[in-house]
Coordinates of C-alpha atoms and ligand atoms in Angstrom, one line a residue:
X1496 CA 30.1 -11.1 -11.6
X1497 CA 30.2 -9.1 -8.3
X1498 CA 30.9 -5.4 -8.8
X1499 CA 33.2 -3.6 -6.3
X1500 CA 33.6 0.2 -6.2
X1501 CA 36.8 1.3 -4.5
X1502 CA 37.5 4.9 -3.7
X1503 CA 41.0 6.2 -2.8
X1504 CA 41.4 9.5 -1.0
X1505 CA 44.2 12.1 -1.5
X1506 CA 46.8 10.5 0.9
X1507 CA 46.2 7.1 -0.7
X1508 CA 47.3 8.4 -4.2
X1509 CA 49.8 11.0 -2.9
X1510 CA 52.8 9.9 -4.9
X1511 CA 54.0 7.4 -7.6
X1512 CA 54.6 4.6 -5.0
X1513 CA 51.1 5.0 -3.5
X1514 CA 49.6 5.0 -7.0
X1515 CA 51.4 1.8 -7.8
X1516 CA 50.1 0.3 -4.5
X1517 CA 46.5 1.3 -5.4
X1518 CA 46.9 -0.3 -8.8
X1519 CA 48.2 -3.5 -7.3
X1520 CA 45.1 -3.6 -5.0
X1521 CA 42.7 -2.9 -7.8
X1522 CA 44.3 -5.6 -9.9
X1523 CA 44.2 -8.2 -7.1
X1524 CA 40.5 -7.4 -6.6
X1525 CA 39.9 -7.8 -10.4
X1526 CA 41.9 -11.0 -10.5
X1527 CA 39.9 -12.6 -7.7
X1528 CA 36.8 -12.4 -9.9
X1529 CA 35.2 -8.9 -9.5
X1530 CA 34.3 -6.1 -11.8
X1531 CA 36.2 -3.2 -10.4
X1532 CA 35.5 0.5 -10.6
X1533 CA 37.9 2.8 -8.9
X1534 CA 37.1 6.4 -7.9
X1535 CA 40.1 8.6 -7.2
X1536 CA 40.7 11.9 -5.4
X1537 CA 43.3 14.4 -6.3
X1538 CA 46.9 13.6 -5.2
X1539 CA 47.8 14.5 -1.6
X1540 CA 46.9 18.1 -0.8
X1541 CA 46.7 19.2 -4.5
X1542 CA 43.1 20.5 -4.2
X1543 CA 44.2 22.8 -1.3
X1544 CA 47.2 23.9 -3.4
X1545 CA 45.0 24.7 -6.4
X1546 CA 42.7 26.8 -4.2
X1547 CA 45.7 28.7 -2.7
X1548 CA 47.0 29.3 -6.2
X1549 CA 43.7 30.7 -7.4
X1550 CA 43.6 33.0 -4.4
X1551 CA 47.1 34.2 -5.3
X1552 CA 46.0 35.0 -8.8
X1553 CA 42.8 36.8 -7.8
X1554 CA 40.8 37.6 -4.6
X1555 CA 37.6 37.6 -6.6
X1556 CA 35.3 34.6 -6.8
X1557 CA 35.1 32.9 -10.2
X1558 CA 33.0 29.8 -9.5
X1559 CA 32.9 28.3 -13.1
X1560 CA 36.7 28.7 -13.6
X1561 CA 37.3 27.4 -10.1
X1562 CA 35.6 24.2 -10.9
X1563 CA 37.6 23.9 -14.2
X1564 CA 40.7 24.3 -12.1
X1565 CA 39.9 21.9 -9.3
X1566 CA 38.7 19.1 -11.5
X1567 CA 42.2 19.0 -13.0
X1568 CA 43.4 17.5 -9.7
X1569 CA 41.4 14.3 -10.1
X1570 CA 42.3 14.1 -13.8
X1571 CA 45.9 13.7 -12.9
X1572 CA 45.5 10.9 -10.5
X1573 CA 43.0 9.0 -12.7
X1574 CA 45.3 9.0 -15.7
X1575 CA 48.4 7.9 -13.6
X1576 CA 46.4 5.1 -12.0
X1577 CA 45.2 3.8 -15.4
X1578 CA 48.8 3.7 -16.6
X1579 CA 49.9 1.8 -13.4
X1580 CA 47.1 -0.7 -13.9
X1581 CA 47.9 -1.3 -17.6
X1582 CA 51.5 -2.1 -16.5
X1583 CA 50.1 -5.2 -14.8
X1584 CA 48.8 -6.3 -18.2
X1585 CA 45.2 -5.5 -17.3
X1586 CA 43.0 -3.3 -19.4
X1587 CA 42.1 0.0 -17.8
X1588 CA 40.4 3.3 -18.8
X1589 CA 40.1 6.6 -16.9
X1590 CA 37.0 8.7 -17.3
X1591 CA 36.3 12.3 -16.1
X1592 CA 33.0 12.9 -14.3
X1593 CA 31.3 14.1 -17.4
X1594 CA 32.6 11.1 -19.5
X1595 CA 31.2 8.8 -16.8
X1596 CA 27.8 10.6 -17.1
X1597 CA 27.7 12.0 -13.6
X1598 CA 24.9 14.6 -14.0
X1599 CA 24.7 17.3 -11.4
X1600 CA 22.8 20.5 -10.5
X1601 CA 24.3 23.8 -11.6
X1602 CA 25.8 25.2 -8.4
X1603 CA 29.6 25.4 -8.9
X1604 CA 31.5 24.3 -5.8
X1605 CA 28.6 22.5 -4.3
X1606 CA 26.7 20.7 -7.0
X1607 CA 24.5 17.7 -6.2
X1608 CA 24.4 14.5 -8.2
X1609 CA 21.0 14.2 -9.9
X1610 CA 21.7 11.1 -12.0
X1611 CA 24.4 8.9 -13.4
X1612 CA 24.3 7.6 -17.0
X1613 CA 27.3 5.3 -16.5
X1614 CA 27.1 3.7 -20.0
X1615 CA 30.9 4.2 -20.6
X1616 CA 31.6 2.7 -17.2
X1617 CA 29.5 -0.4 -18.1
X1618 CA 31.1 -0.6 -21.5
X1619 CA 34.5 -0.6 -19.9
X1620 CA 33.5 -3.3 -17.4
X1621 CA 32.1 -5.3 -20.3
X1622 CA 35.5 -5.2 -22.0
X1623 CA 37.0 -6.6 -18.7
X1624 CA 38.7 -3.3 -17.9
X1625 CA 39.2 -1.7 -14.6
X1626 CA 37.4 1.6 -15.0
X1627 CA 38.7 4.6 -13.1
X1628 CA 36.4 7.6 -12.5
X1629 CA 37.5 11.0 -11.4
X1630 CA 35.9 11.8 -8.0
X1631 CA 34.3 15.0 -6.9
X1632 CA 33.2 16.2 -10.3
X1633 CA 30.3 16.1 -12.7
X1634 CA 28.5 17.9 -15.4
X1635 CA 25.4 20.1 -15.4
X1636 CA 23.1 19.3 -18.3
X1637 CA 21.5 22.7 -17.8
X1638 CA 24.6 24.8 -18.2
X1639 CA 26.8 22.2 -20.0
X1640 CA 29.6 23.1 -17.6
X1641 CA 31.8 21.0 -15.4
X1642 CA 30.9 21.2 -11.7
X1643 CA 32.4 20.0 -8.4
X1644 CA 30.5 18.4 -5.5
X1645 CA 32.0 20.1 -2.4
X1646 CA 35.0 19.2 -0.3
X1647 CA 35.3 15.4 0.2
X1648 CA 33.0 14.9 -2.7
X1649 CA 34.8 11.9 -4.1
X1650 CA 33.0 9.8 -1.4
X1651 CA 29.7 10.9 -2.9
X1652 CA 30.9 10.0 -6.4
X1653 CA 31.9 6.5 -5.2
X1654 CA 28.7 5.6 -3.3
X1655 CA 26.4 7.1 -6.0
X1656 CA 28.3 5.1 -8.7
X1657 CA 28.0 2.0 -6.5
X1658 CA 24.2 2.6 -6.3
X1659 CA 23.9 3.1 -10.1
X1660 CA 25.9 0.0 -10.9
X1661 CA 24.1 -2.0 -8.1
X1662 CA 27.6 -2.8 -6.7
X1663 CA 27.9 -5.3 -3.9
X1664 CA 30.0 -3.0 -1.8
X1665 CA 31.6 0.5 -1.9
X1666 CA 35.0 0.4 -0.3
X1667 CA 36.4 3.8 0.9
X1668 CA 40.2 3.5 1.3
X1669 CA 41.7 6.3 3.4
X1670 CA 44.5 7.2 5.8
X1671 CA 43.0 5.8 9.0
X1672 CA 41.9 2.2 9.8
X1673 CA 38.2 2.9 9.7
X1674 CA 35.6 5.0 11.6
X1675 CA 36.7 5.7 15.1
X1676 CA 34.8 6.8 18.3
X1677 CA 36.4 10.2 17.7
X1678 CA 38.9 11.7 15.2
X1679 CA 42.0 9.6 16.0
X1680 CA 44.1 12.6 15.2
X1681 CA 42.6 14.5 18.2
X1682 CA 41.9 11.6 20.5
X1683 CA 44.8 9.2 20.6
X1684 CA 42.8 6.5 22.5
X1685 CA 39.8 6.5 20.1
X1686 CA 38.6 3.0 19.3
X1687 CA 38.0 1.7 15.8
X1688 CA 34.3 0.7 15.3
X1689 CA 33.6 -2.6 13.6
X1690 CA 30.3 -1.3 12.4
X1691 CA 28.0 1.7 12.5
X1692 CA 24.5 2.3 11.2
X1693 CA 23.8 4.6 8.3
X1694 CA 21.7 6.8 10.6
X1695 CA 24.6 7.2 13.1
X1696 CA 27.2 7.7 10.4
X1697 CA 25.1 10.4 8.8
X1698 CA 24.9 12.3 12.1
X1699 CA 28.7 11.8 12.7
X1700 CA 29.5 13.0 9.2
X1701 CA 27.2 16.0 9.4
X1702 CA 28.6 16.9 12.8
X1703 CA 32.1 17.1 11.3
X1704 CA 33.6 13.5 11.2
X1705 CA 35.3 14.1 7.8
X1706 CA 36.1 10.5 7.3
X1707 CA 33.0 10.3 5.0
X1708 CA 31.2 13.0 3.3
X1709 CA 27.6 13.1 4.7
X1710 CA 26.0 13.0 1.3
X1711 CA 27.8 9.7 0.5
X1712 CA 26.2 8.2 3.6
X1713 CA 22.8 9.4 2.4
X1714 CA 23.3 7.6 -0.9
X1715 CA 24.3 4.5 1.0
X1716 CA 21.3 4.6 3.1
X1717 CA 18.8 5.4 0.3
X1718 CA 20.1 2.6 -2.0
X1719 CA 21.2 0.3 0.7
X1720 CA 24.9 0.1 -0.4
X1721 CA 27.1 -1.3 2.4
X1722 CA 30.2 1.0 2.8
X1723 CA 33.4 -0.4 4.0
X1724 CA 35.8 2.3 5.3
X1725 CA 39.3 1.0 5.6
X1726 CA 43.0 1.8 5.3
X1727 CA 44.8 1.8 2.0
X1728 CA 48.0 1.1 3.9
X1729 CA 47.2 -2.5 4.8
X1730 CA 44.6 -5.2 4.3
X1731 CA 42.9 -5.2 7.7
X1732 CA 39.1 -5.1 7.9
X1733 CA 37.9 -1.5 8.6
X1734 CA 34.4 -0.3 9.6
X1735 CA 31.2 -1.4 7.9
X1736 CA 28.6 1.3 7.5
X1737 CA 25.3 -0.5 7.0
X1738 CA 21.5 -0.5 7.8
X1739 CA 21.5 -2.6 10.9
X1740 CA 24.2 -3.1 13.4
X1741 CA 24.5 -6.1 15.7
X1742 CA 24.7 -4.0 18.8
X1743 CA 22.9 -0.7 19.5
X1744 CA 25.2 1.6 21.4
X1745 CA 23.9 4.4 23.6
X1746 CA 26.8 6.6 22.5
X1747 CA 28.7 5.6 19.3
X1748 CA 31.1 8.5 19.1
X1749 CA 32.0 12.1 19.5
X1750 CA 32.4 14.4 16.4
X1751 CA 33.8 17.8 16.2
X1752 CA 33.6 20.6 13.7
X1753 CA 35.9 23.7 13.6
X1754 CA 34.7 24.8 10.1
X1755 CA 31.9 27.1 11.2
X1756 CA 31.6 30.7 12.5
X1757 CA 28.9 32.5 14.4
X1758 CA 27.0 35.6 13.5
X1759 CA 25.0 37.5 16.2
X1760 CA 22.4 40.1 15.5
X1761 CA 21.9 42.3 18.6
X1762 CA 18.8 44.0 19.7
X1763 CA 16.3 42.5 17.3
X1764 CA 12.8 43.8 18.1
X1765 CA 10.8 40.9 19.5
X1766 CA 7.8 40.8 17.1
X1767 CA 6.4 38.2 14.7
X1768 CA 8.0 37.9 11.3
X1769 CA 11.4 39.3 12.1
X1770 CA 13.2 36.0 12.3
X1771 CA 11.8 35.1 8.9
X1772 CA 13.0 38.5 7.6
X1773 CA 16.5 37.6 8.9
X1774 CA 16.8 34.1 7.6
X1775 CA 15.0 34.2 4.3
X1776 CA 17.7 36.4 2.6
X1777 CA 20.3 33.9 3.9
X1778 CA 18.6 31.0 2.2
X1779 CA 18.1 33.1 -1.0
X1780 CA 21.9 33.7 -1.0
X1781 CA 22.4 29.9 -0.9
X1782 CA 23.9 30.0 2.7
X1783 CA 23.2 27.0 4.8
X1784 CA 22.6 28.0 8.4
X1785 CA 23.3 25.3 11.0
X1786 CA 22.5 26.2 14.6
X1787 CA 20.3 29.0 15.7
X1788 CA 19.8 30.5 19.2
X1789 CA 17.4 33.2 20.1
X1790 CA 18.0 34.7 23.6
X1791 CA 15.2 35.5 26.0
X1792 CA 13.5 38.7 25.1
X1793 CA 14.2 41.7 27.5
X1794 CA 12.4 44.9 27.1
X1795 CA 11.0 44.0 23.7
X1796 CA 14.4 43.1 22.1
X1797 CA 16.3 39.9 21.7
X1798 CA 19.7 38.7 20.3
X1799 CA 19.7 36.0 17.6
X1800 CA 22.9 34.0 16.9
X1801 CA 23.4 31.5 14.1
X1802 CA 26.3 29.5 12.7
X1803 CA 27.3 29.1 9.0
X1804 CA 30.3 27.5 7.3
X1805 CA 33.3 29.8 7.7
X1806 CA 33.7 30.0 4.0
X1807 CA 30.3 31.7 3.9
X1808 CA 30.8 34.1 6.8
X1809 CA 31.4 37.3 4.8
X1810 CA 28.2 36.8 2.8
X1811 CA 26.2 35.9 5.9
X1812 CA 27.5 39.0 7.7
X1813 CA 26.6 41.2 4.8
X1814 CA 23.1 39.7 4.5
X1815 CA 22.5 40.0 8.3
X1816 CA 23.7 43.6 8.3
X1817 CA 21.2 44.6 5.6
X1818 CA 18.4 43.0 7.5
X1819 CA 19.5 44.4 10.8
X1820 CA 19.4 47.9 9.4
X1821 CA 16.0 47.3 7.8
X1822 CA 14.4 46.0 11.0
X1823 CA 16.1 48.5 13.4
X1824 CA 18.3 46.0 15.2
X1825 CA 21.3 47.3 17.1
X1826 CA 24.1 45.7 15.1
X1827 CA 25.8 42.5 13.9
X1828 CA 29.0 40.8 15.1
X1829 CA 30.9 37.8 13.9
X1830 CA 32.8 35.2 16.0
X1831 CA 35.4 33.0 14.2
X1832 CA 36.7 31.2 17.3
X1833 CA 34.0 28.6 17.8
X1834 CA 33.8 24.8 17.6
X1835 CA 30.9 22.3 17.7
X1836 CA 31.2 19.1 19.6
X1837 CA 28.5 16.4 19.2
X1838 CA 27.6 13.2 20.9
X1839 CA 26.0 10.6 18.6
X1840 CA 24.3 7.3 19.3
X1841 CA 21.1 5.5 18.3
X1842 CA 20.5 4.2 21.9
X1843 CA 20.3 7.8 23.1
X1844 CA 16.6 7.8 22.1
X1845 CA 15.7 5.4 24.9
X1846 CA 18.1 6.6 27.6
X1847 CA 17.4 9.4 30.0
X1848 CA 20.0 11.8 31.3
X1849 CA 22.5 11.8 28.4
X1850 CA 22.2 15.6 27.8
X1851 CA 22.7 16.3 31.5
X1852 CA 25.7 14.1 31.7
X1853 CA 27.2 15.7 28.6
X1854 CA 26.7 19.2 30.0
X1855 CA 28.2 18.1 33.4
X1856 CA 31.3 16.7 31.8
X1857 CA 31.8 19.9 29.7
X1858 CA 31.4 22.0 32.9
X1859 CA 34.0 19.8 34.8
X1860 CA 36.4 20.5 32.0
X1861 CA 35.8 24.2 32.3
X1862 CA 34.1 24.3 28.9
X1863 CA 31.3 26.9 28.5
X1864 CA 28.3 26.0 26.2
X1865 CA 27.2 28.8 23.9
X1866 CA 24.6 27.0 21.8
X1867 CA 22.8 23.6 21.9
X1868 CA 21.0 21.6 19.2
X1869 CA 19.7 18.1 19.2
X1870 CA 18.3 15.4 17.0
X1871 CA 16.8 12.1 18.4
X1872 CA 20.3 10.5 18.2
X1873 CA 22.6 13.5 18.5
X1874 CA 23.4 16.4 21.0
X1875 CA 25.6 19.2 19.7
X1876 CA 27.1 22.1 21.7
X1877 CA 28.9 25.1 20.3
X1878 CA 31.9 26.0 22.5
X1879 CA 35.0 28.2 22.3
X1880 CA 37.3 27.1 19.5
X1881 CA 40.2 26.9 22.0
X1882 CA 38.2 24.4 24.1
X1883 CA 37.6 21.8 21.3
X1884 CA 40.3 19.4 22.3
X1885 CA 39.4 19.4 26.0
X1886 CA 35.7 19.0 25.2
X1887 CA 36.1 16.1 22.8
X1888 CA 38.7 14.3 24.9
X1889 CA 36.6 14.9 28.1
X1890 CA 33.4 13.6 26.5
X1891 CA 35.2 10.6 25.0
X1892 CA 36.6 9.7 28.4
X1893 CA 33.5 10.6 30.3
X1894 CA 31.3 8.3 28.2
X1895 CA 34.1 5.6 28.4
X1896 CA 34.5 5.3 24.6
X1897 CA 38.2 4.8 24.5
X1898 CA 40.7 2.0 24.8
X1899 CA 42.7 1.9 28.0
X1900 CA 45.1 4.9 28.1
X1901 CA 48.7 4.0 28.4
X1902 CA 50.2 5.5 31.5
Ligands
ADP1138 P1 40.6 11.0 2.3 O1 41.5 11.9 1.7 O2 41.0 9.6 2.3 O3 39.2 11.2 1.8 P2 39.9 12.5 4.7 O4 41.0 13.4 5.2 O5 38.8 13.1 3.9 O6 40.7 11.4 3.9 O7 39.3 11.6 5.9 C1 40.1 10.9 6.7 C2 40.3 11.7 8.0 O8 39.1 11.8 8.7 C3 41.2 11.0 9.0 O9 42.6 11.3 8.7 C4 40.8 11.6 10.3 O10 41.6 12.6 10.8 C5 39.4 12.2 10.0 N1 38.3 11.8 10.9 C6 37.5 12.7 11.6 N2 36.7 12.0 12.4 C7 37.0 10.7 12.3 C8 36.5 9.5 12.8 N3 35.4 9.5 13.7 N4 37.0 8.3 12.5 C9 38.0 8.3 11.6 N5 38.6 9.4 11.0 C10 38.1 10.6 11.3
LIG1139 N1 39.9 16.4 -3.9 C1 38.6 16.9 -3.3 C2 38.9 17.5 -2.0 O1 40.1 17.5 -1.6 C3 37.6 15.8 -3.3 C4 38.0 14.6 -2.4 O2 39.1 14.4 -2.1 O3 37.0 13.9 -2.0 O4 38.0 17.9 -1.3
MG1140 MG1 37.7 12.6 2.3

């Protein structure tokens, strides 16, 4: 029997009515001859609310207990959905991440899936049940503790489960109609894509297109699981994320990311080994550095800037200050008001002049570029945070990605 994994995000299970709608869809998929596994997120904004609550209780970080707290969110939606499905007269069983055998690394808050046992999921399917698995959570065999996978992690649960079960498709149900040429909440005339390659989707997601968690796309690519991103509010076809697309686009879309901040170390002596001295402690502290720019050296000193997730900015600033002092740099400052805008498209590889056109468009919109990084199919620029909307809309229009604007 074909196996379908369906994942429903927070908005899609936000209240009792939405949960009943999800149950009806899962039951219909089951009744049309599929084995169905459903992965759920926490209801609505409940993960954010739990984080706020924890911050109200204590300003200190308690990673293990934080994961115990946050995993409760998905536990609520999975149990309610199982009840709603059982009311249709169909067997259903909810499983936490650890019950489903989702094994992860030890890092609380950003653990990685290292394997999925999945026997209880298979048993449930063997009993003709719709099996529901809590997204975003797993279990570290090393510490025997519950872990979470990072924000948006239910997407990773779903695609990894689909790979383990050799599912035919992983459907990601969300609050937009699919993957668009830009975030439709920022760009009203963004176009829904019929399809996008794993490679391009990976770049879009890593560049901030939060519709899919980047790691879920990595699983899809590695195990060749087609991902169908679609709306949970109607039955229309969404966007297929897959290995090959019919048409190669020069530019597939524009992504933006406002979740990073910038650290600048001023007056770094320009001699071999100092960059290593600056970045090694950051890696040891588990901080992931995204973009790096080293300015031209003048009179034997240079400025080095880098970006990190805003949630890590205090730790990054501290680590940079310790190094700055040790190497005799002038000082460290932090800039919270930045944004990254990225242009993504597989056809960029064979096309000259894309970067020049991108920079020209940004200039015409009065947007200053502070940092640049590229991959073969992506160009990213760090700009002022206040300029993000003008930059994204300007690039989207400048590369003619949108539907006709209504006048
Ligand atoms: P869910 O709770 O279903 O996982 P998310 O909020 O994580 O939903 O992801 C869906 C959101 O992703 C959309 O509401 C949209 O604002 C945002 N998004 C960002 N970039 C894109 C894009 N290129 N296409 C579609 N949605 C995007
Ligand atoms: N509930 C988690 C979050 O809000 C995981 C998810 O929804 O994918 O990040
Ligand atoms: Mg999400």
